[in-house]
Short mmCIF file of C-alpha atoms in Angstrom, two decimals:
data_model
loop_
_atom_site.label_atom_id
_atom_site.label_comp_id
_atom_site.label_asym_id
_atom_site.label_seq_id
_atom_site.Cartn_x
_atom_site.Cartn_y
_atom_site.Cartn_z
CA UNK P 1 12.71 99.62 7.85
CA UNK P 2 12.49 100.73 4.48
CA UNK P 3 13.62 98.65 1.90
CA UNK P 4 16.85 100.47 0.72
CA UNK P 5 18.00 100.14 4.64
CA UNK P 6 17.29 96.61 4.15
CA UNK P 7 19.40 96.30 1.12
CA UNK P 8 22.08 97.84 2.73
CA UNK P 9 22.62 95.92 5.24
CA UNK P 10 22.71 93.10 3.06
CA UNK P 11 24.89 94.27 0.62
CA UNK P 12 27.15 96.22 2.89
CA UNK P 13 26.07 97.10 6.31
CA UNK P 14 29.15 99.17 6.62
CA UNK P 15 27.07 102.10 4.13
CA UNK P 16 24.67 103.69 6.82
CA UNK P 17 26.65 106.67 7.41
CA UNK P 18 26.54 107.39 3.76
CA UNK P 19 22.88 107.19 3.76
CA UNK P 20 22.66 109.60 7.22
CA UNK P 21 24.86 112.08 5.33
CA UNK P 22 24.07 115.95 5.15
CA UNK P 23 22.03 116.27 8.38
CA UNK P 24 24.55 118.88 10.30
CA UNK P 25 27.39 121.20 9.79
CA UNK P 26 31.27 120.32 11.09
CA UNK P 27 32.18 120.94 14.15
CA UNK P 28 35.66 121.16 15.06
CA UNK P 29 37.46 122.13 18.69
CA UNK P 30 39.85 121.21 20.94
CA UNK P 31 37.76 118.55 23.44
CA UNK P 32 40.19 120.42 26.63
CA UNK P 33 41.82 123.37 25.03
CA UNK P 34 41.69 124.95 28.82
CA UNK P 35 43.83 122.32 30.79
CA UNK P 36 47.54 122.63 31.22
CA UNK P 37 49.62 119.10 31.69
CA UNK P 38 49.84 120.50 35.50
CA UNK P 39 45.83 120.60 35.76
CA UNK P 40 45.94 117.08 35.29
CA UNK P 41 48.32 115.92 37.08
CA UNK P 42 50.64 114.74 34.55
CA UNK P 43 53.46 111.48 35.18
CA UNK P 44 55.82 111.57 32.18
CA UNK P 45 56.70 108.02 33.35
CA UNK P 46 53.53 106.45 32.77
CA UNK P 47 54.33 103.16 30.46
CA UNK P 48 53.80 104.40 26.78
CA UNK P 49 53.56 108.14 27.52
CA UNK P 50 54.91 110.65 25.26
CA UNK P 51 57.70 113.22 26.54
CA UNK P 52 56.25 116.27 24.58
CA UNK P 53 52.99 117.44 24.43
CA UNK P 54 51.17 115.45 21.48
CA UNK P 55 47.77 116.55 19.93
CA UNK P 56 45.89 112.84 18.60
CA UNK P 57 43.65 114.01 15.92
CA UNK P 58 40.26 112.37 15.70
CA UNK P 59 38.08 112.52 13.02
CA UNK P 60 34.31 110.83 14.01
CA UNK P 61 31.58 110.45 11.79
CA UNK P 62 27.96 111.89 13.81
CA UNK P 63 25.20 109.98 13.07
CA UNK P 64 22.76 108.38 14.84
CA UNK P 65 24.47 107.88 18.10
CA UNK P 66 25.59 111.09 18.55
CA UNK P 67 28.58 112.52 19.67
CA UNK P 68 28.64 112.67 23.71
CA UNK P 69 30.51 109.14 23.43
CA UNK P 70 33.04 111.09 21.58
CA UNK P 71 33.11 114.06 24.33
CA UNK P 72 32.92 111.91 26.94
CA UNK P 73 35.86 109.11 26.20
CA UNK P 74 37.95 111.84 25.08
CA UNK P 75 37.74 113.09 28.11
CA UNK P 76 38.79 110.22 30.18
CA UNK P 77 41.86 109.50 27.89
CA UNK P 78 43.21 112.89 28.37
CA UNK P 79 42.96 112.52 32.09
CA UNK P 80 44.90 109.18 31.66
CA UNK P 81 47.37 110.31 29.49
CA UNK P 82 48.21 114.27 30.19
CA UNK P 83 50.93 114.76 28.17
CA UNK P 84 48.40 114.36 24.71
CA UNK P 85 44.96 116.72 23.62
CA UNK P 86 42.75 115.41 20.88
CA UNK P 87 41.85 117.43 18.64
CA UNK P 88 38.05 115.94 17.79
CA UNK P 89 36.38 117.29 13.92
CA UNK P 90 32.96 115.14 14.23
CA UNK P 91 30.75 115.68 11.30
CA UNK P 92 27.61 113.82 9.67
CA UNK P 93 29.59 114.88 6.36
CA UNK P 94 33.18 113.61 8.24
CA UNK P 95 34.04 111.63 5.17
CA UNK P 96 33.59 114.37 2.61
CA UNK P 97 35.40 116.95 4.98
CA UNK P 98 38.84 114.43 5.65
CA UNK P 99 38.89 113.47 1.96
CA UNK P 100 40.85 116.25 0.96
CA UNK P 101 43.34 115.72 3.73
CA UNK P 102 43.19 111.43 2.18
CA UNK P 103 43.84 112.52 -0.80
CA UNK P 104 46.52 114.93 -0.07
CA UNK P 105 48.29 112.26 2.44
CA UNK P 106 47.81 114.68 5.52
CA UNK P 107 45.14 112.45 7.09
CA UNK P 108 44.02 112.09 10.39
CA UNK P 109 45.50 109.88 13.15
CA UNK P 110 42.51 107.78 14.28
CA UNK P 111 38.85 107.54 11.91
CA UNK P 112 35.73 106.25 12.97
CA UNK P 113 33.67 106.52 9.44
CA UNK P 114 31.89 104.26 7.32
CA UNK P 115 33.08 103.28 3.79
CA UNK P 116 37.03 104.60 3.69
CA UNK P 117 37.94 101.02 3.41
CA UNK P 118 37.09 101.26 -0.29
CA UNK P 119 38.19 104.79 -0.37
CA UNK P 120 41.66 103.72 0.84
CA UNK P 121 42.46 99.93 0.66
CA UNK P 122 43.38 100.10 -3.13
CA UNK P 123 45.84 103.01 -2.39
CA UNK P 124 47.48 100.95 0.26
CA UNK P 125 46.29 104.15 2.54
CA UNK P 126 45.23 102.26 5.43
CA UNK P 127 48.10 100.84 8.65
CA UNK P 128 48.23 97.36 9.24
CA UNK P 129 46.83 96.60 12.99
CA UNK P 130 47.36 92.96 13.39
CA UNK P 131 49.85 94.19 16.36
CA UNK P 132 46.85 95.84 17.80
CA UNK P 133 44.57 93.21 18.49
CA UNK P 134 48.00 90.99 18.90
CA UNK P 135 48.75 93.09 22.07
CA UNK P 136 46.84 92.45 25.76
CA UNK P 137 44.07 94.41 26.08
CA UNK P 138 44.11 97.46 28.43
CA UNK P 139 41.56 95.76 31.09
CA UNK P 140 45.18 94.56 32.91
CA UNK P 141 43.54 91.12 32.75
CA UNK P 142 46.85 89.78 30.38
CA UNK P 143 44.12 88.85 27.55
CA UNK P 144 45.23 89.75 24.08
CA UNK P 145 42.82 92.31 22.58
CA UNK P 146 42.29 89.91 19.94
CA UNK P 147 40.71 87.20 22.20
CA UNK P 148 38.10 89.65 23.35
CA UNK P 149 36.43 90.03 20.17
CA UNK P 150 33.97 88.44 19.59
CA UNK P 151 34.51 85.48 17.21
CA UNK P 152 33.89 85.72 13.22
CA UNK P 153 33.74 89.93 13.73
CA UNK P 154 37.94 89.68 12.81
CA UNK P 155 37.57 87.67 10.01
CA UNK P 156 36.00 90.33 8.19
CA UNK P 157 38.53 93.19 8.64
CA UNK P 158 40.81 91.71 6.32
CA UNK P 159 40.10 92.11 3.15
CA UNK P 160 42.58 92.08 1.26
CA UNK P 161 43.10 88.23 2.07
CA UNK P 162 47.04 89.16 2.48
CA UNK P 163 46.72 88.64 6.12
CA UNK P 164 46.39 91.67 7.38
CA UNK P 165 43.67 93.52 9.59
CA UNK P 166 42.89 96.97 8.01
CA UNK P 167 39.63 97.92 10.31
CA UNK P 168 38.79 96.80 13.64
CA UNK P 169 35.12 96.51 14.32
CA UNK P 170 32.86 98.45 16.58
CA UNK P 171 28.79 98.83 17.21
CA UNK P 172 27.64 95.53 16.28
CA UNK P 173 24.21 94.22 14.99
CA UNK P 174 22.59 90.95 14.78
CA UNK P 175 20.10 89.53 12.05
CA UNK P 176 18.49 85.94 13.24
CA UNK P 177 15.03 84.78 14.12
CA UNK P 178 12.41 86.15 16.77
CA UNK P 179 10.24 84.37 18.91
CA UNK P 180 7.74 85.53 22.00
CA UNK P 181 9.76 84.81 25.16
CA UNK P 182 6.85 85.63 27.11
CA UNK P 183 5.08 82.62 25.62
CA UNK P 184 7.85 80.40 25.71
CA UNK P 185 8.84 81.41 29.42
CA UNK P 186 4.77 80.30 30.04
CA UNK P 187 4.38 76.84 28.53
CA UNK P 188 7.68 76.21 29.43
CA UNK P 189 9.23 75.68 25.34
CA UNK P 190 13.04 75.71 25.02
CA UNK P 191 14.02 77.58 21.96
CA UNK P 192 14.78 75.20 18.98
CA UNK P 193 18.45 74.73 18.09
CA UNK P 194 18.15 72.42 15.41
CA UNK P 195 15.41 72.37 12.22
CA UNK P 196 14.05 68.62 13.50
CA UNK P 197 13.22 70.86 16.89
CA UNK P 198 12.01 73.78 14.95
CA UNK P 199 9.30 71.75 13.10
CA UNK P 200 8.10 69.61 16.25
CA UNK P 201 6.67 72.97 16.78
CA UNK P 202 4.34 72.98 14.51
CA UNK P 203 2.16 70.96 16.30
CA UNK P 204 2.42 73.71 19.59
CA UNK P 205 1.39 76.08 17.02
CA UNK P 206 -1.27 74.67 15.82
CA UNK P 207 -2.62 74.26 19.22
CA UNK P 208 -2.08 77.58 20.07
CA UNK P 209 -4.02 78.99 16.99
CA UNK P 210 -0.99 80.51 14.85
CA UNK P 211 1.48 79.39 12.53
CA UNK P 212 4.79 77.76 12.55
CA UNK P 213 6.60 80.38 10.29
CA UNK P 214 6.31 83.86 8.50
CA UNK P 215 8.46 86.58 7.06
CA UNK P 216 8.18 89.83 4.98
CA UNK P 217 6.45 88.15 2.27
CA UNK P 218 7.36 91.25 -0.37
CA UNK P 219 10.34 91.72 0.86
CA UNK P 220 11.95 88.09 0.88
CA UNK P 221 15.71 89.57 1.30
CA UNK P 222 14.60 89.46 4.75
CA UNK P 223 14.61 85.33 5.00
CA UNK P 224 18.58 85.52 4.14
CA UNK P 225 19.08 86.82 7.40
CA UNK P 226 18.46 83.02 8.38
CA UNK P 227 19.59 81.46 5.01
CA UNK P 228 23.34 82.78 5.68
CA UNK P 229 23.63 81.01 8.79
CA UNK P 230 21.79 77.88 7.50
CA UNK P 231 24.59 77.55 4.80
CA UNK P 232 27.41 78.35 6.98
CA UNK P 233 26.32 75.67 9.99
CA UNK P 234 24.68 73.06 7.46
CA UNK P 235 26.96 73.56 4.80
CA UNK P 236 30.60 75.21 5.99
CA UNK P 237 32.00 78.25 5.91
CA UNK P 238 33.83 77.76 2.63
CA UNK P 239 30.70 77.05 0.44
CA UNK P 240 29.32 80.16 1.86
CA UNK P 241 32.73 81.52 0.59
CA UNK P 242 31.76 80.27 -3.11
CA UNK P 243 28.49 81.48 -2.79
CA UNK P 244 29.27 84.98 -2.16
CA UNK P 245 31.99 85.13 -4.75
CA UNK P 246 30.36 83.27 -7.41
CA UNK P 247 32.74 80.18 -7.83
CA UNK P 248 31.97 77.84 -10.79
CA UNK P 249 31.17 75.15 -8.00
CA UNK P 250 28.82 77.39 -6.05
CA UNK P 251 25.93 75.81 -4.91
CA UNK P 252 27.20 72.37 -6.19
CA UNK P 253 27.43 70.87 -1.95
CA UNK P 254 25.03 68.60 -1.38
CA UNK P 255 24.42 70.45 1.74
CA UNK P 256 23.41 73.38 0.10
CA UNK P 257 20.42 71.45 -1.20
CA UNK P 258 19.63 70.28 2.03
CA UNK P 259 19.74 73.86 4.09
CA UNK P 260 16.98 74.88 1.61
CA UNK P 261 14.98 71.79 1.61
CA UNK P 262 14.28 73.69 5.49
CA UNK P 263 11.87 76.12 3.26
CA UNK P 264 10.59 73.17 0.97
CA UNK P 265 9.49 71.55 3.79
CA UNK P 266 7.65 74.87 5.08
CA UNK P 267 5.84 75.44 2.02
CA UNK P 268 5.22 71.31 1.06
CA UNK P 269 3.52 71.12 5.01
CA UNK P 270 1.72 74.42 4.85
CA UNK P 271 3.84 75.63 7.56
CA UNK P 272 3.87 79.19 6.66
CA UNK P 273 0.76 81.83 7.59
CA UNK P 274 -1.60 82.09 5.50
CA UNK P 275 -1.38 85.58 3.04
CA UNK P 276 2.38 85.85 4.29
CA UNK P 277 3.78 86.29 0.19
CA UNK P 278 1.57 89.00 0.29
CA UNK P 279 2.67 91.06 3.23
CA UNK P 280 5.13 93.91 3.26
CA UNK P 281 7.47 93.98 6.10
CA UNK P 282 5.43 95.81 8.61
CA UNK P 283 2.49 93.55 7.92
CA UNK P 284 4.11 90.55 8.83
CA UNK P 285 6.16 91.56 11.84
CA UNK P 286 2.29 92.88 12.99
CA UNK P 287 1.27 89.22 12.51
CA UNK P 288 4.01 88.04 14.84
CA UNK P 289 3.25 90.52 17.12
CA UNK P 290 -0.31 89.56 17.36
CA UNK P 291 0.47 86.10 18.30
CA UNK P 292 -0.40 84.43 13.89
CA UNK P 293 2.99 82.96 13.96
CA UNK P 294 5.84 81.88 16.58
CA UNK P 295 8.87 82.39 14.58
CA UNK P 296 9.61 85.85 12.04
CA UNK P 297 13.21 86.80 10.61
CA UNK P 298 14.62 90.14 11.52
CA UNK P 299 16.89 92.29 12.57
CA UNK P 300 17.86 94.01 16.26
CA UNK P 301 15.87 97.35 14.58
CA UNK P 302 12.60 95.17 14.81
CA UNK P 303 11.52 96.78 18.34
CA UNK P 304 12.18 100.30 17.36
CA UNK P 305 10.49 99.59 14.35
CA UNK P 306 7.50 98.08 16.01
CA UNK P 307 7.13 100.38 18.70
CA UNK P 308 4.09 101.87 17.66
CA UNK P 309 2.30 98.17 17.45
CA UNK P 310 0.11 97.02 20.46
CA UNK P 311 1.52 93.12 20.80
CA UNK P 312 -0.83 90.06 22.24
CA UNK P 313 -0.29 89.82 26.07
CA UNK P 314 2.85 89.11 27.50
CA UNK P 315 4.45 89.25 24.45
CA UNK P 316 8.51 89.49 24.86
CA UNK P 317 11.51 89.79 22.27
CA UNK P 318 13.19 86.38 22.15
CA UNK P 319 16.34 85.95 19.48
CA UNK P 320 17.94 82.74 18.58
CA UNK P 321 20.43 82.11 15.66
CA UNK P 322 19.20 79.87 12.57
CA UNK P 323 18.72 76.53 14.37
CA UNK P 324 20.94 73.77 12.57
CA UNK P 325 20.73 71.11 10.52
CA UNK P 326 22.59 68.96 12.73
CA UNK P 327 22.89 70.00 16.95
CA UNK P 328 26.94 69.23 16.54
CA UNK P 329 26.99 71.82 13.40
CA UNK P 330 28.34 75.07 14.55
CA UNK P 331 25.97 78.06 14.96
CA UNK P 332 26.14 81.60 13.11
CA UNK P 333 24.79 84.76 13.65
CA UNK P 334 24.26 87.12 10.56
CA UNK P 335 26.36 90.05 12.34
CA UNK P 336 26.61 93.44 10.76
CA UNK P 337 29.79 96.37 12.41
CA UNK P 338 30.57 99.88 12.35
CA UNK P 339 34.36 100.08 11.31
CA UNK P 340 37.29 102.60 12.73
CA UNK P 341 40.83 102.88 11.37
CA UNK P 342 44.36 104.30 11.32
CA UNK P 343 45.57 105.82 8.23
CA UNK P 344 48.99 104.54 7.09
CA UNK P 345 50.30 108.49 6.99
CA UNK P 346 49.55 108.96 10.27
CA UNK P 347 51.13 111.42 12.64
CA UNK P 348 50.83 109.66 15.89
CA UNK P 349 50.53 105.90 15.19
CA UNK P 350 51.22 104.91 18.42
CA UNK P 351 48.82 107.32 20.30
CA UNK P 352 46.17 106.70 17.81
CA UNK P 353 46.80 102.55 18.53
CA UNK P 354 46.47 103.20 22.23
CA UNK P 355 42.79 105.87 21.61
CA UNK P 356 41.44 102.43 19.66
CA UNK P 357 42.76 99.78 21.90
CA UNK P 358 40.92 102.25 24.32
CA UNK P 359 37.54 101.64 22.91
CA UNK P 360 37.32 98.25 23.97
CA UNK P 361 38.46 98.97 27.37
CA UNK P 362 35.40 97.89 29.77
CA UNK P 363 34.22 100.63 31.25
CA UNK P 364 34.27 102.53 27.91
CA UNK P 365 31.85 99.91 26.51
CA UNK P 366 29.81 100.53 29.43
CA UNK P 367 30.60 104.22 28.76
CA UNK P 368 29.37 104.12 25.46
CA UNK P 369 25.78 101.55 25.88
CA UNK P 370 24.96 104.41 28.72
CA UNK P 371 25.61 107.07 26.10
CA UNK P 372 24.46 105.55 22.96
CA UNK P 373 23.09 101.98 23.42
CA UNK P 374 25.60 100.47 21.11
CA UNK P 375 26.92 97.26 21.65
CA UNK P 376 31.01 96.58 21.34
CA UNK P 377 31.32 93.38 19.46
CA UNK P 378 33.64 92.15 22.42
CA UNK P 379 33.16 88.59 24.42
CA UNK P 380 30.47 89.62 27.81
CA UNK P 381 29.64 92.86 26.16
CA UNK P 382 26.92 92.74 26.42
CA UNK P 383 26.54 92.15 29.87
CA UNK P 384 28.60 95.58 30.22
CA UNK P 385 25.72 97.13 28.30
CA UNK P 386 23.00 95.40 29.90
CA UNK P 387 21.84 97.83 32.35
CA UNK P 388 21.30 100.62 29.27
CA UNK P 389 19.80 98.86 26.80
CA UNK P 390 16.33 97.09 26.32
CA UNK P 391 15.47 93.82 27.48
CA UNK P 392 14.79 93.38 23.66
CA UNK P 393 18.03 94.25 22.82
CA UNK P 394 19.86 92.63 25.30
CA UNK P 395 18.31 89.08 24.27
CA UNK P 396 19.28 89.54 20.82
CA UNK P 397 22.84 90.32 21.52
CA UNK P 398 23.57 87.61 24.06
CA UNK P 399 23.33 85.35 21.36
CA UNK P 400 26.94 84.87 21.13
CA UNK P 401 27.56 83.76 24.61
CA UNK P 402 24.74 81.92 25.38
CA UNK P 403 24.58 79.69 22.31
CA UNK P 404 28.71 80.61 21.67
CA UNK P 405 27.71 81.57 18.43
CA UNK P 406 29.92 82.65 15.18
CA UNK P 407 29.73 86.05 13.34
CA UNK P 408 29.27 86.03 9.81
CA UNK P 409 28.55 88.85 7.38
CA UNK P 410 26.73 87.12 4.60
CA UNK P 411 27.72 89.86 1.97
CA UNK P 412 27.81 89.35 -1.53
CA UNK P 413 31.11 90.33 -3.88
CA UNK P 414 30.19 93.98 -5.47
CA UNK P 415 29.93 93.28 -9.47
CA UNK P 416 29.68 95.88 -11.35
CA UNK P 417 27.08 96.01 -14.64
CA UNK P 418 25.79 92.56 -14.41
CA UNK P 419 22.10 92.18 -15.97
CA UNK P 420 21.47 89.35 -13.14
CA UNK P 421 22.04 89.28 -9.64
CA UNK P 422 22.40 85.56 -8.07
CA UNK P 423 21.26 87.26 -4.56
CA UNK P 424 18.11 88.58 -5.97
CA UNK P 425 17.04 85.34 -7.69
CA UNK P 426 18.11 83.66 -4.17
CA UNK P 427 15.34 85.61 -2.81
CA UNK P 428 12.36 86.04 -5.14
CA UNK P 429 12.52 82.22 -5.56
CA UNK P 430 11.66 81.96 -2.05
CA UNK P 431 8.05 83.58 -3.01
CA UNK P 432 7.72 81.30 -6.14
CA UNK P 433 8.72 78.29 -3.68
CA UNK P 434 5.79 78.75 -0.94
CA UNK P 435 3.22 79.53 -3.66
CA UNK P 436 3.87 75.98 -5.33
CA UNK P 437 5.15 77.76 -8.63
CA UNK P 438 8.62 75.91 -7.97
CA UNK P 439 10.16 73.03 -5.82
CA UNK P 440 13.57 73.63 -4.13
CA UNK P 441 15.41 71.86 -7.45
CA UNK P 442 13.81 74.44 -9.45
CA UNK P 443 15.15 77.26 -7.24
CA UNK P 444 18.59 76.16 -7.16
CA UNK P 445 18.63 75.70 -10.82
CA UNK P 446 17.76 79.60 -10.59
CA UNK P 447 20.29 80.77 -8.50
CA UNK P 448 22.99 78.27 -10.50
CA UNK P 449 22.09 79.58 -13.85
CA UNK P 450 22.15 83.43 -12.12
CA UNK P 451 25.44 82.32 -10.90
CA UNK P 452 26.90 80.92 -14.33
CA UNK P 453 25.56 84.55 -15.47
CA UNK P 454 27.68 86.33 -13.28
CA UNK P 455 30.50 84.40 -13.94
CA UNK P 456 30.38 85.09 -17.69
CA UNK P 457 29.89 88.39 -17.06
CA UNK P 458 33.04 88.77 -14.58
CA UNK P 459 35.21 87.20 -17.26
CA UNK P 460 34.00 89.33 -19.79
CA UNK P 461 34.92 92.44 -18.12
#
């Protein structure tokens, strides 16, 4: 994976759309213009059906998932809503295409695209979606839609802290700790749930002629994929929020030191694969795949990224959340997701809400997985997708259901014009720790100094 993509995932996973822009031309069409209301077997007495013909204006980003899903789900939506005609505008440059309409106050009814929260929140141009998630899902099981979403994801859809949900999560990604499931199954080993259990594997690692742990040494940012979850589990979500927002008393909780001591133990007890700090991401991942280390942090892209590497015999991708300090601590999984929106000035708000809810219908979750391999952040969603995704991805995405884990978006607050970045001090000091140049106290001191520097800059702006 390119460095730029790594940084993008950590700073704002939502920005993936912008890196893909510029691939093809705008496509705008009526997806079902030849069908009449009568041909679709219209029935205006259906609940919520408009009495008059409506056109639902949908704008969608055409990225790596393509447009096949949108064509299919719109066709089904129109069959279920005979008086609705969906007009789809889809393009890799969808934000550029609809930007003039947003500025003019004539937005589409429904938008699937990145970046829009940063463009529209400040103008109060996004519709609060609380009632969408407080309503029953379209599966007919009486469950509120909010209770279908994996815990934690909706927490990151209220960026103004005013109690309102301004966008909705789709197409999740997860980051955590990979291991060789084939080896664990062969040996009858249970995945570690706590750090004590993790370190107990040091002896097993030695017996199988491998190191306990490795990471992408030249890019120590990979460690943040598990450190965020470790801090949330060990020191609490409130402490993580302080850290990500550069609070004055961030990093002061003794539990933070206790979490960082995990890395101190890896260094002091020589449990890191030799040569790790000089390896790039593919070198470290290759070493892991070929049986030189038991565990490595990474994300759901790793299987595809390393598809040309021949792993050790019997290798299978296994995935766990970051272990916890104590068994009773809540497990967290660093996660990302894409977003969809309804503009406040949309012309057909109620039908746009229906279309948004339609994306979370069980049959459409399966349809999306079949046509895109994307997995929705819905409880049990991975089981609906299982038939269409690889075993490796199934093992990754089932982490929420298997471990009752909560999603964590470890996303640093953006502060412009700062010379020191706390996150970079946080990542880069790990190599110094592993080289023996500093200890955990020194690591923590570097981070605190960076935090104080950023706060000073924030106050001066």
